Amino acid sequence: MSGEPVLDIRGLSVDYGLGDAAVHAVRDVSLTLHRGEVLGLAGESGSGKSTLAYGMLRLLPPPGVVRSGQVFYHPGDDEPVELMSLSAKRLRRFRWAEVAIVFQGAMNSLNPVHTVATQLTDVIAAHEPRTTPAARRARAVELLTLVGINADRLGSFPHQLSGGMRQRVMIAMALALEPRVVVMDEPTTALDVVMQRQILAKLVELRERIGFSVLFITHDLSLLVEFSDRIAIMYGGRIVEDAPAGQLYRDSLHPYSDGLLHSFPALRGPRRELTGIPGSPPDLRAMPSGCAFHPRCPKAFDPCAERTPTLLAPDGREDQNRTVACWLHTADRAMT
Amino acid sequence: MSYLLRRIGFYAFTAWAAITINFFLPRAIPGDPVQSLIARAQGQLSTDAIQSLYILFGLDDEQSLVSQYFEYWGQLLSGDLGLSFTFFPSPVSDVIADSLPWTLALVGFTTVISFLLGTALGVVAGWWRGTWADLLMPVTTFLSSIPYFWLGLIAITLFADQGGAFPSSGGYDPGVVPGWDLDFIGSAIHHSLLPAITILITSMSGWVLSMRNMMLTVAAEDYITVAHAKGLSQRRVMVSYAARNALLPNVSAFALSLGLIVGGTLLVEIVFSYPGIGFQLFSAVGAKDYPLIQGIFLIITLSVLVANLVADLVYLLLDPRTRKEG
């Protein structure tokens, strides 16, 4: 599934606050989302997953600031667009039409005082002002049908819908302008397991039918193993491992990925021991020196506390299309 | 609908309670109105006259309290609020009908204007937080802390005294005959300008502050981020997403302030000797004019209740979450 890139993040750093008091929430992250791919982004709370997603779309509320880095969007036939340098007007036109987001917390993503119809059509009106109200409404009906909601729900207000329905409305809304990329920020966290399944199955089906790329952000690695093509693991604001989902599940290299994978039971396959990860996530205001994970790492050795490992192809597996930031696997080149 | 009916039932009960208290209150006060009238007449009233006064004020000892109560209700429903002492023998309802329009025009108009202006400013100040709009905040905080009667006194000193441009008291020029003609209306507007501006300056700041705070709260909601992510225009996000939600508490506060129009700005009317209902209440208290006080209380209570009902209705209209499914 490694087609050409559609979204290319290069060296993105995001701070909260300015100057010396700033907290570095995302540190020098590079990540590529390919055409038609589901890229999973996993990590503990506070690892910077959501900040990365909002940062790359310039949606961070103050005091969040993108300190450095570039984000290239490849529209396919046209020249790539760099999002950080886009003017306010062009950015507004770019948003939702090219990259749409399904937000964390379905409950609060819909405006409580407007009907579903209003919220589905206003985005179409903003981007395609020449459509008639009737056409927009027809499109809204179509979108709701797509996610399995009856058209008579158009006149409903958000509080009249169940949590699962609201999230499906949000997915329908995300697809309104047929974007190439859909960012899903913990889209199913607030829902029960059955509803999670339904929504994700719907999503997989829609992606096959429409063909958009997905950046799927969650703390639930078990979901990603099942639904994504690639998985990137974040820790302390950095990507520590980036690998195809199957490889990561069977043969994770970074001790942190390994810890995450041993934090949930597998339903099929051989029994594994559940271990979890000792300690707690790092304090972003006082990050450990070197590799941020070393105080909790069972395999930490000499260089870990002193120098930060870079994200590189692991030793002896250069052909496997994966990278890891760990001294255990990249010692030879990174040390020199 | 059942929600609405329950609310109306609740207000009907409250109105009944208020009217009943209004009936018992003067009877609980030591010394009755007739006694004070007797004292004023300095013993020139015959026993018969005194007895007929008692009957006139509904304080007839020979009648039981219960039948007095029912008679009180009967009079009330026919619009009879008794006779005023100070304007004896004109009925209280006439006195109130004379002064109520002045208050409604002056305070009602300024309350509406102040709400509209203040809310609009609050939206702008909240939306453009962290820019020059923040300069508005110290100014409004300062203005909202000024007591309006004090500002009124300052305004009179500056603009009305010693041949100033504005009159310092009254509702219209003494030489003008009240009526629906240009002379009278012009004169009334001229007289109301100074008190109106005084109320406006001090009351508007409250709306600015509360609307700005609500805007800041709402701006942190997820649906605002969604609206930005959808690429909607700034104006649409500000008006239709942020302000539309931030408005809700302000609207109910506004409806409540409508109820206070009748009795709320007593001090301004006193300072400007404005012939409104607040000024009337003030003089009625001074003259121990019980029927008039009672009547004005009743009007104030009822208008607060009506305003509450309006607040409920408006909320029902603006917030779909309060509407119950049929």
XYZ file of C-alpha atoms in Angstrom:
662
model
C 0.000 0.000 0.000
C 2.867 2.413 -0.462
C 1.568 4.582 -3.248
C 2.680 8.144 -3.706
C 2.508 10.420 -0.645
C -0.559 12.580 -0.095
C 0.404 14.274 3.149
C 4.044 14.771 4.042
C 4.974 16.160 7.455
C 8.594 17.280 7.727
C 10.268 18.197 10.995
C 7.146 19.544 12.662
C 7.588 20.945 16.178
C 4.704 22.298 18.229
C 4.986 24.246 21.490
C 2.452 25.340 24.040
C 3.427 28.793 25.200
C 6.351 30.931 24.162
C 9.946 31.416 25.214
C 11.546 29.510 28.095
C 8.229 28.483 29.636
C 7.133 26.763 26.419
C 6.240 23.098 26.585
C 7.477 21.149 23.571
C 4.519 18.893 22.848
C 5.614 17.711 19.417
C 9.349 17.466 18.645
C 10.680 17.309 15.126
C 8.156 14.835 13.772
C 8.298 13.599 10.188
C 5.540 11.383 8.933
C 4.157 10.486 5.523
C 0.628 9.462 4.719
C 0.288 7.644 1.390
C -2.590 7.550 -1.014
C -5.363 5.194 0.071
C -3.568 4.239 3.258
C -4.807 4.017 6.830
C -2.007 5.305 8.989
C -2.457 4.672 12.685
C -0.912 7.038 15.207
C -0.779 5.538 18.680
C 0.606 6.563 22.021
C -0.311 7.286 25.617
C -2.255 10.366 26.649
C -0.070 13.428 26.338
C 2.281 11.886 23.797
C 1.376 14.614 21.303
C -0.808 12.669 18.868
C -3.688 15.138 18.704
C -1.381 18.134 18.937
C 0.421 16.832 15.861
C -2.848 16.535 13.932
C -4.133 19.961 14.925
C -0.710 21.511 14.441
C -0.348 20.285 10.873
C -3.743 21.794 9.963
C -3.041 25.025 11.859
C -6.050 24.459 14.065
C -4.275 24.739 17.405
C -6.010 27.083 19.804
C -3.664 29.475 21.617
C -1.248 29.058 23.338
C -0.347 26.291 20.857
C 2.189 27.376 18.231
C 3.891 25.538 15.420
C 7.532 26.354 16.054
C 9.080 24.852 12.950
C 8.539 22.349 10.181
C 6.643 22.021 6.950
C 3.599 20.074 5.846
C 3.200 19.290 2.177
C -0.095 18.278 0.686
C 0.065 16.534 -2.698
C -3.158 17.071 -4.638
C -2.105 14.447 -7.179
C -2.044 16.203 -10.517
C -1.087 19.659 -9.215
C 1.918 21.153 -7.471
C 2.203 20.247 -3.776
C 0.876 22.826 -1.304
C 2.789 23.807 1.821
C 0.218 24.315 4.598
C 2.301 26.378 7.032
C 2.817 29.158 4.490
C -0.729 29.217 3.108
C -2.609 32.540 3.318
C -5.659 32.658 5.594
C -8.017 32.721 2.639
C -6.411 29.794 0.824
C -6.141 27.866 4.064
C -9.878 28.311 4.582
C -10.525 26.969 1.096
C -8.128 24.084 1.679
C -9.659 22.953 4.949
C -12.319 20.259 4.735
C -12.181 20.257 0.922
C -8.838 18.418 1.021
C -8.385 17.324 4.627
C -11.412 16.758 6.865
C -11.377 15.796 10.522
C -13.546 13.615 12.697
C -12.969 14.901 16.169
C -12.488 13.342 19.508
C -15.720 13.413 21.508
C -18.704 13.079 19.234
C -20.828 14.676 21.914
C -19.426 18.173 21.574
C -18.462 18.332 17.939
C -21.898 19.352 16.761
C -23.326 22.800 17.370
C -26.245 22.231 19.775
C -28.450 24.995 18.388
C -28.434 24.009 14.720
C -30.043 21.035 13.019
C -28.044 18.270 11.384
C -29.127 19.606 8.003
C -27.811 23.099 8.710
C -24.451 21.783 9.811
C -24.109 19.448 6.860
C -25.067 22.060 4.305
C -23.186 25.071 5.630
C -19.855 23.460 4.827
C -21.012 22.770 1.267
C -22.274 26.331 0.967
C -18.953 27.708 2.211
C -16.876 25.773 -0.303
C -19.258 25.521 -3.223
C -21.236 28.745 -3.004
C -22.853 28.232 -6.394
C -24.836 25.159 -5.373
C -28.535 25.687 -4.770
C -30.032 25.053 -1.321
C -32.016 22.155 -2.793
C -28.878 20.553 -4.182
C -27.111 20.934 -0.854
C -29.996 19.326 0.930
C -30.018 16.447 -1.523
C -26.303 16.015 -0.911
C -26.919 15.989 2.857
C -29.504 13.222 2.436
C -27.022 11.282 0.346
C -24.306 11.673 2.979
C -26.554 10.519 5.794
C -27.622 7.490 3.796
C -23.946 6.750 3.227
C -23.364 6.368 6.960
C -26.617 4.524 7.496
C -28.786 7.245 8.961
C -32.336 7.769 7.783
C -32.957 10.997 5.877
C -35.746 12.015 8.260
C -33.020 12.761 10.803
C -31.999 15.840 8.820
C -34.232 18.082 10.900
C -32.998 16.673 14.190
C -30.911 18.592 16.660
C -27.729 16.975 17.984
C -29.222 16.274 21.420
C -31.904 14.149 19.785
C -29.327 11.726 18.394
C -27.477 8.952 20.182
C -23.708 9.119 20.583
C -23.123 6.651 17.768
C -25.428 8.539 15.447
C -23.691 11.796 16.209
C -20.345 10.293 15.375
C -21.748 8.913 12.142
C -23.096 12.379 11.326
C -19.581 13.695 11.901
C -18.196 11.081 9.512
C -20.837 11.994 6.944
C -19.865 15.630 7.403
C -16.183 14.789 6.921
C -16.997 13.186 3.574
C -19.197 16.066 2.388
C -16.577 17.553 0.093
C -14.892 14.276 -0.857
C -11.553 15.043 0.751
C -8.438 13.022 -0.024
C -7.477 12.805 3.614
C -9.627 12.214 6.679
C -8.038 12.696 10.075
C -9.750 10.675 12.789
C -8.896 11.859 16.257
C -10.038 9.136 18.656
C -13.327 8.917 16.794
C -14.723 6.062 18.834
C -13.351 6.749 22.295
C -16.638 7.942 23.745
C -18.602 4.993 22.369
C -19.190 1.491 23.617
C -17.350 -1.417 22.032
C -20.222 -2.571 19.836
C -20.715 0.908 18.444
C -16.945 1.241 17.935
C -17.017 -1.861 15.745
C -19.954 -0.643 13.699
C -18.407 2.743 13.079
C -15.021 1.342 12.133
C -16.551 -1.261 9.833
C -18.534 1.526 8.178
C -15.363 3.510 7.817
C -13.436 0.692 6.195
C -16.299 0.119 3.796
C -16.510 3.821 2.893
C -12.783 4.056 2.376
C -12.857 1.146 -0.048
C -15.751 2.731 -1.897
C -14.550 6.337 -1.984
C -10.826 5.889 -1.588
C -9.510 8.480 0.833
C -6.495 8.197 3.110
C -6.974 8.084 6.847
C -4.789 9.305 9.662
C -6.218 7.416 12.606
C -5.237 8.723 16.030
C -5.935 6.586 19.080
C -4.444 5.277 22.284
C -5.987 1.902 21.523
C -3.283 -0.021 19.684
C -5.464 -3.126 19.395
C -7.849 -1.195 17.120
C -4.987 -0.069 14.894
C -3.506 -3.533 14.533
C -6.767 -4.576 13.000
C -7.755 -1.560 10.925
C -4.620 0.199 9.734
C -1.984 -0.420 7.086
C 0.858 1.299 8.899
C 1.298 2.250 12.525
C 3.382 5.058 13.951
C 4.027 5.012 17.698
C 4.510 8.320 19.506
C 6.188 8.851 22.826
C 7.007 12.148 24.503
C 6.284 14.179 21.377
C 8.409 12.051 19.042
C 7.723 9.173 16.703
C 9.633 6.194 18.086
C 8.600 3.533 15.598
C 6.920 3.524 12.194
C 6.168 0.181 10.569
C 3.553 -1.770 8.589
C 0.834 -2.916 10.986
C 1.504 -6.643 10.664
C 5.228 -6.275 11.205
C 4.754 -4.066 14.192
C 2.350 -6.509 15.777
C 4.461 -9.611 15.201
C 7.885 -8.108 15.595
C 7.988 -4.718 17.297
C 11.452 -3.276 17.726
C 11.122 -0.359 20.123
C 10.699 -1.484 23.749
C 7.872 1.050 24.115
C 5.893 -0.437 21.188
C 6.529 -3.801 22.721
C 5.174 -2.591 26.049
C 2.055 -1.170 24.394
C 1.434 -4.429 22.544
C 1.675 -6.354 25.777
C -0.838 -4.092 27.463
C -3.875 -5.719 25.872
C -4.813 -9.367 25.370
C -4.970 -10.887 21.903
C -8.240 -12.575 20.972
C -6.656 -15.064 18.608
C -3.260 -16.670 18.303
C -0.904 -17.870 20.999
C -1.274 -16.655 24.543
C 0.947 -13.769 25.460
C 1.796 -12.523 28.864
C 0.293 -9.120 29.760
C 2.974 -6.918 31.205
C 2.088 -3.266 30.722
C 4.684 -0.531 31.047
C 6.028 0.424 34.460
C 6.168 4.084 35.457
C 4.127 6.942 34.028
C 4.333 9.090 30.890
C 7.040 11.756 30.955
C 6.376 15.273 32.134
C 6.596 17.413 29.014
C 8.005 20.293 31.037
C 10.934 18.205 32.281
C 11.770 15.576 29.704
C 14.434 12.980 30.523
C 17.709 13.469 28.708
C 18.554 11.272 25.747
C 15.799 8.874 24.780
C 12.681 10.043 26.594
C 11.679 6.461 27.310
C 14.912 5.350 29.016
C 13.722 5.748 32.663
C 10.932 3.254 31.986
C 12.760 1.053 29.522
C 13.657 -2.491 30.611
C 16.426 -2.670 28.018
C 18.069 0.712 28.572
C 21.850 0.764 28.324
C 24.728 3.248 28.156
C 23.875 5.676 25.334
C 20.141 5.895 26.133
C 20.355 8.458 28.937
C 22.772 10.695 27.054
C 21.878 10.936 23.425
C 18.557 11.086 21.624
C 18.244 8.332 19.017
C 17.067 9.342 15.537
C 14.366 7.634 13.543
C 16.223 5.341 11.114
C 15.813 2.045 9.343
C 16.765 -0.677 11.853
C 20.116 -2.452 11.470
C 19.964 -5.359 9.102
C 16.339 -4.671 8.072
C 16.858 -1.802 5.660
C 14.604 -3.500 3.126
C 11.585 -3.774 5.425
C 10.116 -0.292 4.902
C 10.157 0.578 8.591
C 11.980 2.922 10.935
C 12.699 2.998 14.648
C 14.354 5.434 17.049
C 16.197 3.168 19.465
C 19.884 2.570 20.231
C 19.241 -1.161 20.303
C 18.514 -1.215 16.601
C 20.263 1.769 15.078
C 23.451 1.763 17.113
C 25.945 1.358 14.274
C 25.044 4.406 12.236
C 23.628 6.807 14.789
C 26.624 6.556 17.059
C 29.093 7.733 14.508
C -46.321 21.979 25.085
C -46.777 20.351 28.460
C -43.600 22.128 29.510
C -45.133 25.460 28.612
C -48.371 24.652 30.427
C -46.428 23.691 33.540
C -44.522 26.972 33.411
C -47.723 28.964 33.009
C -49.237 27.064 35.920
C -46.207 27.875 38.006
C -46.449 31.581 37.192
C -50.171 31.629 37.907
C -49.453 30.185 41.333
C -46.680 32.720 41.965
C -48.954 35.556 40.895
C -51.633 34.334 43.279
C -49.109 34.176 46.123
C -47.823 37.665 45.362
C -51.319 39.141 45.275
C -52.235 37.422 48.519
C -49.133 38.720 50.254
C -49.982 42.126 48.870
C -53.346 41.826 50.571
C -51.994 40.820 53.966
C -48.950 43.073 54.090
C -50.694 46.388 54.879
C -52.851 44.613 57.437
C -49.745 43.382 59.202
C -48.176 46.828 59.415
C -48.776 48.501 62.801
C -51.156 51.441 62.418
C -53.500 51.350 59.483
C -53.820 53.794 56.594
C -57.044 55.216 58.009
C -55.282 56.110 61.239
C -52.713 58.079 59.314
C -55.468 59.779 57.348
C -57.188 60.681 60.588
C -53.949 62.056 61.903
C -53.570 64.126 58.786
C -57.085 65.482 59.069
C -56.237 66.528 62.660
C -59.459 65.387 64.262
C -61.793 67.052 61.823
C -63.386 63.759 60.802
C -66.580 62.515 62.301
C -66.960 58.911 63.458
C -69.214 58.222 60.489
C -66.614 59.563 58.111
C -63.942 57.423 59.735
C -66.153 54.370 59.468
C -66.813 55.024 55.775
C -63.080 55.480 55.217
C -62.468 52.051 56.715
C -65.040 50.583 54.367
C -63.532 52.494 51.468
C -60.105 51.019 52.093
C -61.505 47.575 52.602
C -60.488 47.498 56.253
C -64.005 47.125 57.586
C -63.815 45.506 61.027
C -67.315 44.157 60.753
C -66.302 42.103 57.773
C -64.362 38.894 58.253
C -60.857 38.657 56.851
C -62.032 36.014 54.395
C -64.760 38.144 52.911
C -62.343 41.094 52.804
C -59.988 38.884 50.865
C -62.625 37.893 48.330
C -63.776 41.479 47.968
C -60.149 42.475 47.364
C -59.948 39.944 44.555
C -63.207 41.150 43.082
C -61.967 44.744 43.016
C -58.635 43.699 41.649
C -60.191 41.836 38.752
C -62.256 44.870 37.863
C -59.090 46.987 37.866
C -59.943 48.768 41.101
C -56.817 49.262 43.205
C -58.415 51.637 45.685
C -57.979 55.373 46.145
C -54.703 57.189 46.535
C -54.166 59.373 49.615
C -51.858 61.868 48.029
C -54.012 62.327 44.976
C -57.275 61.804 46.861
C -59.798 61.111 45.497
C -58.270 59.839 42.251
C -57.964 56.064 42.098
C -54.593 54.361 42.292
C -55.055 52.799 38.867
C -55.261 56.280 37.318
C -52.112 57.424 39.091
C -50.236 54.368 37.887
C -51.606 54.696 34.369
C -50.278 58.262 34.325
C -46.753 57.422 35.363
C -46.212 53.970 33.872
C -45.805 55.130 30.235
C -42.976 57.484 31.247
C -41.013 54.693 32.861
C -41.752 52.232 30.080
C -40.609 54.697 27.443
C -37.441 55.848 29.206
C -36.204 52.699 30.896
C -37.696 50.247 28.435
C -36.086 51.897 25.469
C -32.694 52.276 27.124
C -32.758 48.683 28.396
C -33.322 47.337 24.900
C -30.691 49.597 23.342
C -28.186 48.823 26.060
C -28.732 45.077 25.643
C -28.319 45.200 21.864
C -25.259 47.456 21.904
C -23.627 45.749 24.865
C -24.129 42.265 23.472
C -22.763 43.234 20.067
C -19.700 44.809 21.683
C -19.279 41.735 23.886
C -19.303 39.444 20.849
C -16.607 41.493 19.179
C -14.525 41.821 22.350
C -14.751 38.088 23.043
C -13.979 37.021 19.500
C -10.987 39.304 19.063
C -9.515 38.551 22.438
C -5.833 39.369 22.672
C -6.068 42.278 20.242
C -6.942 45.953 20.598
C -10.450 44.844 21.599
C -9.059 44.024 25.039
C -8.775 47.772 25.635
C -12.548 47.757 25.934
C -12.388 45.711 29.101
C -10.863 48.163 31.623
C -13.214 50.849 30.299
C -16.340 48.729 30.697
C -15.263 47.399 34.076
C -14.797 50.981 35.232
C -18.133 52.132 33.833
C -20.049 49.184 35.254
C -18.772 49.986 38.728
C -20.176 53.544 38.663
C -23.500 53.900 40.491
C -25.869 55.337 37.924
C -27.520 57.873 40.236
C -24.080 59.324 40.931
C -23.399 59.560 37.217
C -26.818 61.197 36.926
C -25.879 63.833 39.486
C -22.624 64.513 37.651
C -24.525 64.756 34.367
C -26.953 67.268 35.862
C -24.090 69.366 37.213
C -22.249 69.328 33.921
C -25.035 69.587 31.353
C -28.179 70.813 33.046
C -27.347 73.379 35.713
C -27.053 77.106 35.051
C -28.330 77.340 31.543
C -26.968 73.976 30.414
C -28.285 72.384 27.260
C -30.520 69.875 29.060
C -33.316 70.199 31.607
C -32.531 68.777 35.036
C -36.004 67.599 36.000
C -39.449 66.676 34.782
C -40.678 64.750 31.789
C -41.554 67.679 29.521
C -41.586 71.467 29.467
C -44.251 72.913 31.790
C -45.536 75.084 28.941
C -46.316 72.154 26.644
C -49.646 70.383 26.691
C -49.275 66.581 26.688
C -50.526 65.065 23.464
C -49.374 63.258 20.349
C -47.854 66.284 18.641
C -44.319 67.240 17.686
C -43.955 69.869 20.399
C -44.708 67.466 23.194
C -42.741 64.528 21.815
C -39.729 66.730 21.108
C -39.852 68.129 24.600
C -40.221 64.661 26.137
C -37.235 63.346 24.198
C -35.216 66.396 25.215
C -36.013 65.720 28.865
C -35.302 62.011 28.663
C -31.968 62.273 26.876
C -29.820 62.878 29.935
C -31.326 60.124 32.138
C -31.331 57.753 29.159
C -27.637 58.262 28.451
C -26.867 57.876 32.145
C -28.643 54.515 32.310
C -27.164 53.430 28.994
C -23.559 54.096 29.992
C -23.769 52.265 33.287
C -25.942 49.324 32.264
C -24.355 48.555 28.892
C -21.045 47.544 30.440
C -22.687 44.636 32.241
C -23.900 43.189 28.944
C -20.470 43.649 27.373
C -18.759 41.835 30.231
C -21.140 38.903 30.439
C -21.316 38.427 26.675
C -17.543 38.545 26.354
C -17.118 35.949 29.078
C -19.655 33.649 27.466
C -17.914 34.086 24.115
C -14.630 33.002 25.684
C -16.282 29.947 27.240
C -17.976 28.956 24.006
C -14.821 29.570 21.949
C -13.201 26.632 23.741
C -15.982 24.252 22.678
C -15.212 21.496 20.202
C -17.820 22.608 17.711
C -15.995 25.917 17.274
C -12.821 24.044 16.304
C -14.933 21.909 13.973
C -16.380 25.059 12.420
C -12.869 26.394 11.816
C -11.750 23.063 10.412
C -14.722 23.113 8.056
C -13.248 26.212 6.490
C -16.261 28.386 7.254
C -15.725 32.132 7.117
C -14.701 33.925 10.313
C -17.974 35.782 10.335
C -20.065 32.645 10.082
C -18.131 30.935 12.879
C -18.369 34.030 15.073
C -22.056 34.714 14.552
C -23.693 31.399 13.847
C -21.547 29.148 16.012
C -19.981 31.188 18.818
C -22.355 34.109 19.395
C -25.473 32.056 18.782
C -24.556 29.780 21.680
C -23.060 32.466 23.886
C -26.246 34.493 23.576
C -28.451 32.059 25.503
C -27.658 33.097 29.098
C -27.603 36.752 28.093
C -31.073 36.509 26.616
C -32.584 35.115 29.770
C -30.827 37.815 31.786
C -32.280 40.339 29.376
C -35.811 39.065 29.807
C -35.383 39.331 33.558
C -34.110 42.873 33.226
C -37.268 43.696 31.306
C -39.151 42.836 34.471
C -37.039 45.276 36.428
C -37.794 48.120 34.025
C -40.842 49.078 36.044
C -39.199 49.266 39.432
C -35.516 48.988 38.737
C -34.327 52.469 38.047
C -36.000 54.237 40.912
C -32.897 56.266 41.694
C -32.514 57.693 38.212
C -36.104 58.861 38.274
C -35.541 60.445 41.688
C -32.339 62.177 40.622
C -33.943 63.551 37.473
C -37.380 64.048 39.107
C -38.718 62.044 36.203
C -42.482 61.502 36.410
C -42.191 57.716 36.157
C -43.417 54.976 38.416
C -40.208 54.850 40.472
C -40.530 58.502 41.338
C -44.180 57.921 42.170
C -43.272 55.061 44.505
C -40.684 57.247 46.180
C -43.192 59.996 46.900
C -45.832 57.457 47.918
C -43.491 56.040 50.543
C -42.772 59.543 51.804
C -46.505 60.302 52.081
C -47.393 56.888 53.554
C -49.783 56.465 50.656
C -50.489 52.764 51.323
C -52.923 52.077 48.471
C -50.511 53.583 45.964
C -47.523 51.668 47.361
C -49.579 48.507 47.279
C -50.665 49.148 43.719
C -47.150 49.863 42.493
C -45.827 46.760 44.239
C -48.468 44.735 42.503
C -47.525 46.148 39.104
C -43.821 45.512 39.728
C -44.467 41.934 40.842
C -46.657 41.181 37.873
C -44.211 42.672 35.405
C -41.371 40.573 36.835
C -43.542 37.485 36.442
C -44.464 38.365 32.879
C -40.790 38.971 32.076
C -39.929 35.554 33.478
C -42.559 33.972 31.308
C -41.135 35.827 28.307
C -37.658 34.596 29.243
C -38.925 31.021 29.240
C -40.614 31.474 25.882
C -37.570 33.069 24.270
C -35.333 30.339 25.612
C -37.682 27.763 24.204
C -37.315 29.460 20.859
C -33.528 29.831 20.908
C -32.372 26.610 22.517
C -33.687 23.445 20.874
C -32.560 21.435 23.886
C -35.331 22.925 26.029
C -37.990 21.908 23.534
C -39.605 18.659 24.470
C -40.593 16.209 21.831
C -44.332 16.016 21.235
